[in-house]
Short mmCIF file of the N, C-alpha and C atoms (twelve columns), coordinates in Angstrom:
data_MODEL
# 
_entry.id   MODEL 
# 
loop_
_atom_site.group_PDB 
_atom_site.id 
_atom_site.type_symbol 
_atom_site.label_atom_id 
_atom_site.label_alt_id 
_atom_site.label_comp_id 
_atom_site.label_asym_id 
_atom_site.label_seq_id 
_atom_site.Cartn_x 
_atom_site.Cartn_y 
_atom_site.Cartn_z 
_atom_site.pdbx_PDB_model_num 
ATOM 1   N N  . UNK A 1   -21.841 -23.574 69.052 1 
ATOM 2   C CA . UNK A 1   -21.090 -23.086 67.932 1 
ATOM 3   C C  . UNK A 1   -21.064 -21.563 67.929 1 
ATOM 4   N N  . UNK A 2   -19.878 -20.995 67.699 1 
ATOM 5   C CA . UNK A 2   -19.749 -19.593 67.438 1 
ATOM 6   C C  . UNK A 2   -19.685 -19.202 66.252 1 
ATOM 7   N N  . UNK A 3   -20.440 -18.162 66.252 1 
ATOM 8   C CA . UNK A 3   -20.496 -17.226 64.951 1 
ATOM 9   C C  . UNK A 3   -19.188 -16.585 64.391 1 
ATOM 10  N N  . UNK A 4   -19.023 -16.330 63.568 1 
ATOM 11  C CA . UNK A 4   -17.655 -15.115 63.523 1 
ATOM 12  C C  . UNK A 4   -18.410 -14.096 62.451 1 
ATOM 13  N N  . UNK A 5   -18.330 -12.993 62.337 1 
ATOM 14  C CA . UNK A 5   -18.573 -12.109 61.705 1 
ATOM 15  C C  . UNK A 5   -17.178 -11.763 60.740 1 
ATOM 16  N N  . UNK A 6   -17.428 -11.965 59.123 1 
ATOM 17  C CA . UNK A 6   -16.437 -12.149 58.203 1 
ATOM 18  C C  . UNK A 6   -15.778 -10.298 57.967 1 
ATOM 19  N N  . UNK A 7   -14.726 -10.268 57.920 1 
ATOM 20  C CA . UNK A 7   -14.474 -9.161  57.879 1 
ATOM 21  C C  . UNK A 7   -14.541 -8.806  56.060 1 
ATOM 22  N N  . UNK A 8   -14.434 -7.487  55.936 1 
ATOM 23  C CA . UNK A 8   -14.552 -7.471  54.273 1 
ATOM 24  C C  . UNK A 8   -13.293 -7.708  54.096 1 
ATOM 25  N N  . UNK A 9   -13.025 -8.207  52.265 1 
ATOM 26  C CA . UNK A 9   -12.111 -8.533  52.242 1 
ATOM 27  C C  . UNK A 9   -11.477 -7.439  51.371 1 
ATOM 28  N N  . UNK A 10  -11.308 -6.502  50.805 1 
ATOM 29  C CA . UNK A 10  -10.723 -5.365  49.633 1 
ATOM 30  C C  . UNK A 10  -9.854  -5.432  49.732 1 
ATOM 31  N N  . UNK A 11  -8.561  -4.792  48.538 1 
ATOM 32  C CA . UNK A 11  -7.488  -4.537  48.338 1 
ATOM 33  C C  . UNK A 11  -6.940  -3.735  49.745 1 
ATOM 34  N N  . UNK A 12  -7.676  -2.368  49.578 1 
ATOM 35  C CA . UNK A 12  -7.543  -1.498  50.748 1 
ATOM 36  C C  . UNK A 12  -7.805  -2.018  52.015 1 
ATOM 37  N N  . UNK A 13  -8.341  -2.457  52.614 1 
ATOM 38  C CA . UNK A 13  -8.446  -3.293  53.653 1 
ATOM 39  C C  . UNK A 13  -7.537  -3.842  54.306 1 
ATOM 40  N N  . UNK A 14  -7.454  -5.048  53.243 1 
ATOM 41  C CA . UNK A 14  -6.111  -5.519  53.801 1 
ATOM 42  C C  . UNK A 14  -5.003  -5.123  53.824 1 
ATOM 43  N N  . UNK A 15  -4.382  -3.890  52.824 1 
ATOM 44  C CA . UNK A 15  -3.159  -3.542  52.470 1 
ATOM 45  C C  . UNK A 15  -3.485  -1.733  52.519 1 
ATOM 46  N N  . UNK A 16  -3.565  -2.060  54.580 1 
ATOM 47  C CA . UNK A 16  -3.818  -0.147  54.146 1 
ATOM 48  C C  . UNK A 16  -2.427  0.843   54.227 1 
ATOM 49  N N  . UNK A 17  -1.563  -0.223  54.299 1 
ATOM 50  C CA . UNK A 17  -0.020  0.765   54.101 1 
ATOM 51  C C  . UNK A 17  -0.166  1.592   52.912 1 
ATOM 52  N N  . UNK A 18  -1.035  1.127   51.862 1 
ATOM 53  C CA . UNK A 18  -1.143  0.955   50.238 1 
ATOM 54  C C  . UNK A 18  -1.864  2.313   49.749 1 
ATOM 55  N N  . UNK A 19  -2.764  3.020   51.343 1 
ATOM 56  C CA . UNK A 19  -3.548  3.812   50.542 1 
ATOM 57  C C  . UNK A 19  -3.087  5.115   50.693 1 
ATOM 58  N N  . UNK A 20  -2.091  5.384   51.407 1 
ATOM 59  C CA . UNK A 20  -1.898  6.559   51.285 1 
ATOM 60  C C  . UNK A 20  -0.700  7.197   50.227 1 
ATOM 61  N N  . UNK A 21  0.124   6.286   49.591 1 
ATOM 62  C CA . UNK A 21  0.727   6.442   48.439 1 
ATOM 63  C C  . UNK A 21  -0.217  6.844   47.469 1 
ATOM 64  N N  . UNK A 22  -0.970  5.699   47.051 1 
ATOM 65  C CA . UNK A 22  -2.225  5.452   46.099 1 
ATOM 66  C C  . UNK A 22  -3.324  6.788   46.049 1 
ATOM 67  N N  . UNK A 23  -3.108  7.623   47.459 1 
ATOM 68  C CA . UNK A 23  -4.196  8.772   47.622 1 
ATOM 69  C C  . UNK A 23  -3.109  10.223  46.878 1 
ATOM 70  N N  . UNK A 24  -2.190  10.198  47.265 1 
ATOM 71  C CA . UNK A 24  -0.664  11.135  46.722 1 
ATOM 72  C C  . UNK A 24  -0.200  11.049  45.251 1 
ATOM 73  N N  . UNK A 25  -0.295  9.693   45.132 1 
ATOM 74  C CA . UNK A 25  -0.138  9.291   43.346 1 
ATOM 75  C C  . UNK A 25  -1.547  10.136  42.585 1 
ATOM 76  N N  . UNK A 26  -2.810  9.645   42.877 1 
ATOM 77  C CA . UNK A 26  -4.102  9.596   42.003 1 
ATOM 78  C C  . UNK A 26  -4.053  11.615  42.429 1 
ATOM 79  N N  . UNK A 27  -4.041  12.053  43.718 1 
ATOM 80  C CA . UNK A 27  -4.058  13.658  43.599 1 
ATOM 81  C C  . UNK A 27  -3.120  14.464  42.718 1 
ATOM 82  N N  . UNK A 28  -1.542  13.648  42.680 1 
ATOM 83  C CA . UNK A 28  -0.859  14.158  41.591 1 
ATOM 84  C C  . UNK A 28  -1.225  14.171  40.305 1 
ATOM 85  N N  . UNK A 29  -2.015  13.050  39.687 1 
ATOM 86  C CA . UNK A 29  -2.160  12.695  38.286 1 
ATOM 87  C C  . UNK A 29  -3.541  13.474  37.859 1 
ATOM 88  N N  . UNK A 30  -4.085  13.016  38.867 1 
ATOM 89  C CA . UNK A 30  -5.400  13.888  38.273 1 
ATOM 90  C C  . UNK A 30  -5.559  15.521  38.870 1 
ATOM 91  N N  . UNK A 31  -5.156  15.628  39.554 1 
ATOM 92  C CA . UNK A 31  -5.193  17.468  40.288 1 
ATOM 93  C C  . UNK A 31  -4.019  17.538  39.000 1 
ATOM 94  N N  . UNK A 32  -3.026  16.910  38.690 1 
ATOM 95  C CA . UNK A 32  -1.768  18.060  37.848 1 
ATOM 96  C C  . UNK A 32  -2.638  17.868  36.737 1 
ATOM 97  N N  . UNK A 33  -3.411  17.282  35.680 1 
ATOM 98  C CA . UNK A 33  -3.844  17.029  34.763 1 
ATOM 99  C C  . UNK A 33  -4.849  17.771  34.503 1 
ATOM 100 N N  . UNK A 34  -5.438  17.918  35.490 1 
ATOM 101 C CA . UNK A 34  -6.849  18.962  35.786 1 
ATOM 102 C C  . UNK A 34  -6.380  20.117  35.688 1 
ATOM 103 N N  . UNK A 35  -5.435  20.605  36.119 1 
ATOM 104 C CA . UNK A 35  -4.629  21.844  35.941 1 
ATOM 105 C C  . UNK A 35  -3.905  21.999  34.553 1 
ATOM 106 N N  . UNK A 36  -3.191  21.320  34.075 1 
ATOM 107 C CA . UNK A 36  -2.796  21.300  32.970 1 
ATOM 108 C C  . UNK A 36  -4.103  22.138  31.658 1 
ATOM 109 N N  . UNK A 37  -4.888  21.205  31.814 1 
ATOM 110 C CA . UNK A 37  -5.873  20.956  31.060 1 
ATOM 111 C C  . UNK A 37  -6.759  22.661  31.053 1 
ATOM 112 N N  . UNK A 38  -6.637  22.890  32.074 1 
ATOM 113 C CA . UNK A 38  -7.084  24.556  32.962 1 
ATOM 114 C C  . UNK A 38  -6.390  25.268  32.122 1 
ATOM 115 N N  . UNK A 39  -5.341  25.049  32.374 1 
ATOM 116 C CA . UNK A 39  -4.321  26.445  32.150 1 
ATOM 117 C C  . UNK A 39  -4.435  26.310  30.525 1 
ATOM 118 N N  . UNK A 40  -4.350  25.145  29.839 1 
ATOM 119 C CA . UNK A 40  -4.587  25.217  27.805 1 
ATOM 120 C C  . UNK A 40  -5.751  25.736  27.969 1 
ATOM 121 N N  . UNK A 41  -7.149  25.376  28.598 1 
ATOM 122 C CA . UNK A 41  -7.972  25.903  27.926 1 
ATOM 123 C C  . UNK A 41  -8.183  27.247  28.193 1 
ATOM 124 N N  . UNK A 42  -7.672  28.209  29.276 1 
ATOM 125 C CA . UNK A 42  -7.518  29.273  29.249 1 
ATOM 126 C C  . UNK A 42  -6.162  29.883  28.307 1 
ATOM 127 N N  . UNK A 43  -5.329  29.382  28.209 1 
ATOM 128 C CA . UNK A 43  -4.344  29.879  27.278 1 
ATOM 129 C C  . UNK A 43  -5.318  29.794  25.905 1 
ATOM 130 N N  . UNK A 44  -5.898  28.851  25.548 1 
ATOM 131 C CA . UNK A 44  -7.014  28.672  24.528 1 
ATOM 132 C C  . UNK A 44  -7.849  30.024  24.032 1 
ATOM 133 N N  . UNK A 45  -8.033  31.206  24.943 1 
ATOM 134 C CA . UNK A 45  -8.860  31.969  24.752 1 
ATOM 135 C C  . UNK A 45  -8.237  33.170  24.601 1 
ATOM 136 N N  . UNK A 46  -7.125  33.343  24.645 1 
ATOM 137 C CA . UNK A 46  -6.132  34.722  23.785 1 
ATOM 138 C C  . UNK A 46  -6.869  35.460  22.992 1 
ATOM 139 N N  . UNK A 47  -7.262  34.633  21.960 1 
ATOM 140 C CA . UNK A 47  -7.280  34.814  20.696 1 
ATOM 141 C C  . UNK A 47  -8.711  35.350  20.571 1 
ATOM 142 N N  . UNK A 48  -9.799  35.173  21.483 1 
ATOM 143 C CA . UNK A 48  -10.946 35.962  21.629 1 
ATOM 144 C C  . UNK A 48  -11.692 34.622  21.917 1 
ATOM 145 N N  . UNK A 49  -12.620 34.700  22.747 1 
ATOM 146 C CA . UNK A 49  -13.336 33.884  23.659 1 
ATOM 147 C C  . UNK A 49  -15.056 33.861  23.660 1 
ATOM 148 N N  . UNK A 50  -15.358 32.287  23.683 1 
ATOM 149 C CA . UNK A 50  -17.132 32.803  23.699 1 
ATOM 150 C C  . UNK A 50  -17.562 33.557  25.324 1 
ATOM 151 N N  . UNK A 51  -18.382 34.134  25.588 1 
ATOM 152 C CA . UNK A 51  -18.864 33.977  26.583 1 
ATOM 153 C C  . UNK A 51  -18.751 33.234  28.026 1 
ATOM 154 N N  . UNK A 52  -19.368 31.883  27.654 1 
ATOM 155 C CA . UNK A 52  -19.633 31.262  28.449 1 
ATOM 156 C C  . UNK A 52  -18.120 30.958  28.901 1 
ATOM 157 N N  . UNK A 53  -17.076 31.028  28.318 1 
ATOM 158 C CA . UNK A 53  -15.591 30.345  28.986 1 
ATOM 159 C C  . UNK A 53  -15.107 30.806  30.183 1 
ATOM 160 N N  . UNK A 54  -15.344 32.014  30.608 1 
ATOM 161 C CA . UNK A 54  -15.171 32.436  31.755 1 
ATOM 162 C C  . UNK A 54  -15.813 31.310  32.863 1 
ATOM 163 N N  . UNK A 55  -16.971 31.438  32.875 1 
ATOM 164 C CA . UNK A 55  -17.983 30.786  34.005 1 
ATOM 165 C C  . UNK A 55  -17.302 29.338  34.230 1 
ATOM 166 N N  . UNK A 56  -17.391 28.749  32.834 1 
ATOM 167 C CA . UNK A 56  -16.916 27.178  33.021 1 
ATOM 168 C C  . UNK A 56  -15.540 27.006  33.451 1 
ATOM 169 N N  . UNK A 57  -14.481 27.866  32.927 1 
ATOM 170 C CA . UNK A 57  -13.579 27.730  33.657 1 
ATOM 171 C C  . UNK A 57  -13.234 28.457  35.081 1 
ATOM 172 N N  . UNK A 58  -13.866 28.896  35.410 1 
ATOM 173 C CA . UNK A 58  -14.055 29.204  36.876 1 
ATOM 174 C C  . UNK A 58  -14.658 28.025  38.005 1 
ATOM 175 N N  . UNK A 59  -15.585 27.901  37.209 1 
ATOM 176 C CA . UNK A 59  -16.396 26.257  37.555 1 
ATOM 177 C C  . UNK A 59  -14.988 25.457  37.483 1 
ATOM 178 N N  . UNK A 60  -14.923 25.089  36.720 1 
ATOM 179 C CA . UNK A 60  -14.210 24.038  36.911 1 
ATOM 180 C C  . UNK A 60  -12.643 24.174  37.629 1 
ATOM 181 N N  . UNK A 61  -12.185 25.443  38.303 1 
ATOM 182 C CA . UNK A 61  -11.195 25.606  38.979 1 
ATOM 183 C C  . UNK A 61  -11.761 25.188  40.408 1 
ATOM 184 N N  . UNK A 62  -12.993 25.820  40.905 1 
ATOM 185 C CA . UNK A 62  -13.713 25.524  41.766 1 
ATOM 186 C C  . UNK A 62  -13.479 23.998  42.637 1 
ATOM 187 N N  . UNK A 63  -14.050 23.427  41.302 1 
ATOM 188 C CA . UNK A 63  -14.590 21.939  41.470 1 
ATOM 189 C C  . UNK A 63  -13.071 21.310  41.954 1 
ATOM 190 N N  . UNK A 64  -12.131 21.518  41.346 1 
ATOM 191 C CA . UNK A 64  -11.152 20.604  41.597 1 
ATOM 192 C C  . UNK A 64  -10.353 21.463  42.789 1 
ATOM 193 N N  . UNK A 65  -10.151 22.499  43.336 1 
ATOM 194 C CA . UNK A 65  -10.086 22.845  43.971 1 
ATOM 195 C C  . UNK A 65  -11.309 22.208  45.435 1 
ATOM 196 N N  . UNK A 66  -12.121 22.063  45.261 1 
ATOM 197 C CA . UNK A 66  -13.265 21.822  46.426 1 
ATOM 198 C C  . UNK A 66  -12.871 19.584  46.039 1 
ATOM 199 N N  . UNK A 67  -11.820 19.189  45.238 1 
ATOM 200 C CA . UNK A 67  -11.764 17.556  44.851 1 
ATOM 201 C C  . UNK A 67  -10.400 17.396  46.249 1 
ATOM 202 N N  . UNK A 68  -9.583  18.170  46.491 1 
ATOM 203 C CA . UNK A 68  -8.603  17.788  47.081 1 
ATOM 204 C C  . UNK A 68  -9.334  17.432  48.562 1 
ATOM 205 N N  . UNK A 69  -9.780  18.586  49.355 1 
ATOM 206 C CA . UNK A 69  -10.558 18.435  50.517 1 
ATOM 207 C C  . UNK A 69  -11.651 16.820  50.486 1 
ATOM 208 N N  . UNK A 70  -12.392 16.765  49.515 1 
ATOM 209 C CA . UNK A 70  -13.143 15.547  50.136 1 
ATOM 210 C C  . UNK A 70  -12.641 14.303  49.833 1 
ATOM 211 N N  . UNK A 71  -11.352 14.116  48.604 1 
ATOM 212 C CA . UNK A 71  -10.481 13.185  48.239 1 
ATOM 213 C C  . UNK A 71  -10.179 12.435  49.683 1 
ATOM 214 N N  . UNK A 72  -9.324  13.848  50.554 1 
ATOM 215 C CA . UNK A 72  -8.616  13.455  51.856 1 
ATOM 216 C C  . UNK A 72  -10.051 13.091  53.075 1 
ATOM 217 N N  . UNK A 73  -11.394 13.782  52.605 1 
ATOM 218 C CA . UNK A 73  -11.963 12.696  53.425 1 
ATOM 219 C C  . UNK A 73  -12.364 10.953  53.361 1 
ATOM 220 N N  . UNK A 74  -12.303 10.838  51.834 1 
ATOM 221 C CA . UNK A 74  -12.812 9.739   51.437 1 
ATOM 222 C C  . UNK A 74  -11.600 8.589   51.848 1 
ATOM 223 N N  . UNK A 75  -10.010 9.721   52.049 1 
ATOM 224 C CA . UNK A 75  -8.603  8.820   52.404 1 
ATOM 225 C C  . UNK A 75  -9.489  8.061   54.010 1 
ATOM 226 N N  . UNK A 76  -9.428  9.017   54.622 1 
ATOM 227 C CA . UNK A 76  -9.917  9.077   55.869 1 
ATOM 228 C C  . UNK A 76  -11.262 7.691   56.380 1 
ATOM 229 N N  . UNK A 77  -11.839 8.079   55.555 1 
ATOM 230 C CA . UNK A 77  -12.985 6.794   55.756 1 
ATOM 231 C C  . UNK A 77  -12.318 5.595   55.401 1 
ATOM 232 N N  . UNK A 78  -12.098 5.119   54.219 1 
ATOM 233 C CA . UNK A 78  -11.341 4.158   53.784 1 
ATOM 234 C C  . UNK A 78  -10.320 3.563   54.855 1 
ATOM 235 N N  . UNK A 79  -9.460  4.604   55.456 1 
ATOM 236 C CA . UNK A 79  -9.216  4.253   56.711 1 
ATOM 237 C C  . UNK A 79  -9.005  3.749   57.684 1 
ATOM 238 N N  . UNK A 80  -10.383 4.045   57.985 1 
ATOM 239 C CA . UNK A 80  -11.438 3.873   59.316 1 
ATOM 240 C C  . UNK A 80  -11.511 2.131   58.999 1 
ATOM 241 N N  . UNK A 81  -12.448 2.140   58.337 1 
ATOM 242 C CA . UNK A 81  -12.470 0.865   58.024 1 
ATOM 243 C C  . UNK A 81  -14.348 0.310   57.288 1 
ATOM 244 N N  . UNK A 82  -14.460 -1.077  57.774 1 
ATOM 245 C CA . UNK A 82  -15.686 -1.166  56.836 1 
ATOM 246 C C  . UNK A 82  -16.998 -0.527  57.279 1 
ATOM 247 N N  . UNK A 83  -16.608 -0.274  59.217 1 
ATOM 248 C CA . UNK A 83  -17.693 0.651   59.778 1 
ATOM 249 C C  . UNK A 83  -18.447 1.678   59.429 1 
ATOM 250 N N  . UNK A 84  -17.455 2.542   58.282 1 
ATOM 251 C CA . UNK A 84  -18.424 3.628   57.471 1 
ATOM 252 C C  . UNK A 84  -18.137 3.304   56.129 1 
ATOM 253 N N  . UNK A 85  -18.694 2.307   55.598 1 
ATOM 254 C CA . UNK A 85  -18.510 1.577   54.089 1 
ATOM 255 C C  . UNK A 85  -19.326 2.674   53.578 1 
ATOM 256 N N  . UNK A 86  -20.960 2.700   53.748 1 
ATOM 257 C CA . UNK A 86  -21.741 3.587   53.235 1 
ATOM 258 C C  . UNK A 86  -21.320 5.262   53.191 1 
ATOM 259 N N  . UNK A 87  -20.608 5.878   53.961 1 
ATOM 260 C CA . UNK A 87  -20.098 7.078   54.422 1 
ATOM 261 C C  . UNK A 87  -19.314 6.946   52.694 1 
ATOM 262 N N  . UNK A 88  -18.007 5.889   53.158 1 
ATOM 263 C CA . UNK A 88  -17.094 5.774   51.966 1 
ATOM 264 C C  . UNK A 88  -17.294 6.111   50.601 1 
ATOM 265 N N  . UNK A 89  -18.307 5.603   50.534 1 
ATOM 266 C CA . UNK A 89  -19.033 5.212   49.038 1 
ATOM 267 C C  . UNK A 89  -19.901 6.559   48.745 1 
ATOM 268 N N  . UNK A 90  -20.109 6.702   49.203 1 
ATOM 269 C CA . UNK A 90  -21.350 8.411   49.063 1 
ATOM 270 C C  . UNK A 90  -19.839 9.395   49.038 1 
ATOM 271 N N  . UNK A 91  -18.904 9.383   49.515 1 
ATOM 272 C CA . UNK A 91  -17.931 10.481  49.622 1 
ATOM 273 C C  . UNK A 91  -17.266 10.010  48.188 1 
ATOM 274 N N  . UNK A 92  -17.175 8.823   47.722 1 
ATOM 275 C CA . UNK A 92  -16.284 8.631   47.070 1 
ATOM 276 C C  . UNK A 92  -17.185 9.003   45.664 1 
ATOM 277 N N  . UNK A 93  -18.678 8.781   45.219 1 
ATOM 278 C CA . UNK A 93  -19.225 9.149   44.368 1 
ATOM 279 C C  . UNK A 93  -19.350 10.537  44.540 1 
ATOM 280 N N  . UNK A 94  -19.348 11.049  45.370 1 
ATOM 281 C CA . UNK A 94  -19.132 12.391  45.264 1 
ATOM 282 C C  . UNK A 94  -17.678 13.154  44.779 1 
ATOM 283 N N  . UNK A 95  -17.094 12.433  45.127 1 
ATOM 284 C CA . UNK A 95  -15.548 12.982  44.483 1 
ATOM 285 C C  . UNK A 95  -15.596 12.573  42.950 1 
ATOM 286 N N  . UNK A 96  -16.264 11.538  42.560 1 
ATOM 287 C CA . UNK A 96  -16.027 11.217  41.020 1 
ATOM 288 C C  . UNK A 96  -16.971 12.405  40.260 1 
ATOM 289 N N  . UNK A 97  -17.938 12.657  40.647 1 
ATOM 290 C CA . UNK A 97  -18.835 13.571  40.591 1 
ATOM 291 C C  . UNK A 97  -18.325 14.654  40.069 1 
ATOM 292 N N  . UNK A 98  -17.214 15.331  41.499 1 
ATOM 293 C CA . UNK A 98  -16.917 16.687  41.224 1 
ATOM 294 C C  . UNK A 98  -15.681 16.685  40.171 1 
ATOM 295 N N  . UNK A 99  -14.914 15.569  39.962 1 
ATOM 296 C CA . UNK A 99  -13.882 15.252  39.029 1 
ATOM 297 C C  . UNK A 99  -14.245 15.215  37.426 1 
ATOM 298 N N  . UNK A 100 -15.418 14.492  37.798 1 
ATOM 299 C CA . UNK A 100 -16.299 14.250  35.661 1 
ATOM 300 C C  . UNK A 100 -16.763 16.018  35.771 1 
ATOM 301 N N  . UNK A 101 -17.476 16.443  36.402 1 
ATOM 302 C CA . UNK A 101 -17.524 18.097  35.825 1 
ATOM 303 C C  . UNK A 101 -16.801 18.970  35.334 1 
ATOM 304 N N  . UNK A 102 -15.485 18.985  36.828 1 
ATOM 305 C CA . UNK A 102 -15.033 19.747  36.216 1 
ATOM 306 C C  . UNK A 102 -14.223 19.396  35.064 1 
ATOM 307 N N  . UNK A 103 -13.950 18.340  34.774 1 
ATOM 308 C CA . UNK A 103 -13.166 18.026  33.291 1 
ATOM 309 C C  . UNK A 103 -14.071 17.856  32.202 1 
ATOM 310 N N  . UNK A 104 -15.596 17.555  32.536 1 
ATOM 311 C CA . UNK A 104 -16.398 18.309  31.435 1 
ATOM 312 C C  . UNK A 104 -16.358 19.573  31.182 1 
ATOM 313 N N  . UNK A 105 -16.294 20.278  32.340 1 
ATOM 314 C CA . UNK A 105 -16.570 21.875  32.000 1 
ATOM 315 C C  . UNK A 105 -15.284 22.364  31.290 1 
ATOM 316 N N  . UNK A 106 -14.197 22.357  31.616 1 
ATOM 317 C CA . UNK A 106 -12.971 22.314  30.483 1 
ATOM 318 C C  . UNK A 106 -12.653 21.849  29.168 1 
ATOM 319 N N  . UNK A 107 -13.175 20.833  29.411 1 
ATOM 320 C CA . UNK A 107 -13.622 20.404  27.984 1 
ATOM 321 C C  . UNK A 107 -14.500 20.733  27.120 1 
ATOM 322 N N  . UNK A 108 -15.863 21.068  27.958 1 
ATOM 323 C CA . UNK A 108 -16.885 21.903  27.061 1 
ATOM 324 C C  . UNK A 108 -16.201 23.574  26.666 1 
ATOM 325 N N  . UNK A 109 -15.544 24.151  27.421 1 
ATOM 326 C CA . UNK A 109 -14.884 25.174  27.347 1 
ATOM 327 C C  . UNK A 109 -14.007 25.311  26.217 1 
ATOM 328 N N  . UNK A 110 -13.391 24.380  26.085 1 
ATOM 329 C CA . UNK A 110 -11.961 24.080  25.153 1 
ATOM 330 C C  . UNK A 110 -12.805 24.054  23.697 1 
ATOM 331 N N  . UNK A 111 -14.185 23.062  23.863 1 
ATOM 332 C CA . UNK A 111 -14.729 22.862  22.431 1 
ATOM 333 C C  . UNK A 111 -15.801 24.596  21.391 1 
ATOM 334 N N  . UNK A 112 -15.598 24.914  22.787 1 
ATOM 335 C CA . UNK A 112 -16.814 26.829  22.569 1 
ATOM 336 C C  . UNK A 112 -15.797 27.323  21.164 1 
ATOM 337 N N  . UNK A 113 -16.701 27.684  20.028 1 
ATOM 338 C CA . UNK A 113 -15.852 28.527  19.120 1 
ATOM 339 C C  . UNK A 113 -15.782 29.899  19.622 1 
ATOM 340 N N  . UNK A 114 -15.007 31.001  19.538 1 
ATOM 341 C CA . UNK A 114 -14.741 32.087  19.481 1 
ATOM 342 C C  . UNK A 114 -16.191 32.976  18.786 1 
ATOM 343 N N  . UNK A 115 -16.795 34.346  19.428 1 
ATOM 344 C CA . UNK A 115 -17.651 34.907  19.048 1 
ATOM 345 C C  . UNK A 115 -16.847 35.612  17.989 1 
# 
């Protein structure tokens, strides 16, 4: 009797025509949104600014700026296939990572009252 080794089964997997729309869609929505969100909370600070708003919104230009580069690696693994599942998954928590900051840090920014 022969063995077969089961391949995984995921959305992406099977339907990898699927991911590179899906990688172009999610960079538009969330990179334009992230930006959006940038540019109010710096338009936000006209009017006189705490401190700390500089830093965080610098931070958080950073972050999403440094989200596009490992986005397109995590395209890349996904890819590949289930051979670097673990690779995948560490790149891909790392992209959620740098995505929840910097839209915390904008957000914490947006909430700073004026000195």
């Amino acid at each position: 009797m022969a063995t077969r080794t089961r391949e995984p089964d995921s959305f992406l997997y099977r339907h990898r025509w699927l991911a590179v729309p899906a990688w172009v869609v999610g960079v538009v929505v969330v990179g334009g949104g992230g930006f959006l969100l940038l540019m109010g909370a710096y338009m936000a600070t006209a009017n006189g600014s705490h401190p700390l708003d500089g830093p965080l919104l610098s931070i958080a230009l950073y972050l999403l700026y440094a989200a596009l580069p490992v986005s397109l690696v995590h395209l890349v693994l996904v890819l590949v296939g289930h051979r670097v599942r673990i690779a995948s998954r560490i790149v891909g928590v790392l992209l959620l990572v740098l995505v929840v900051v910097a839209f915390g840090a904008i957000l914490t920014s947006a909430d700073l009252q004026p000195v």
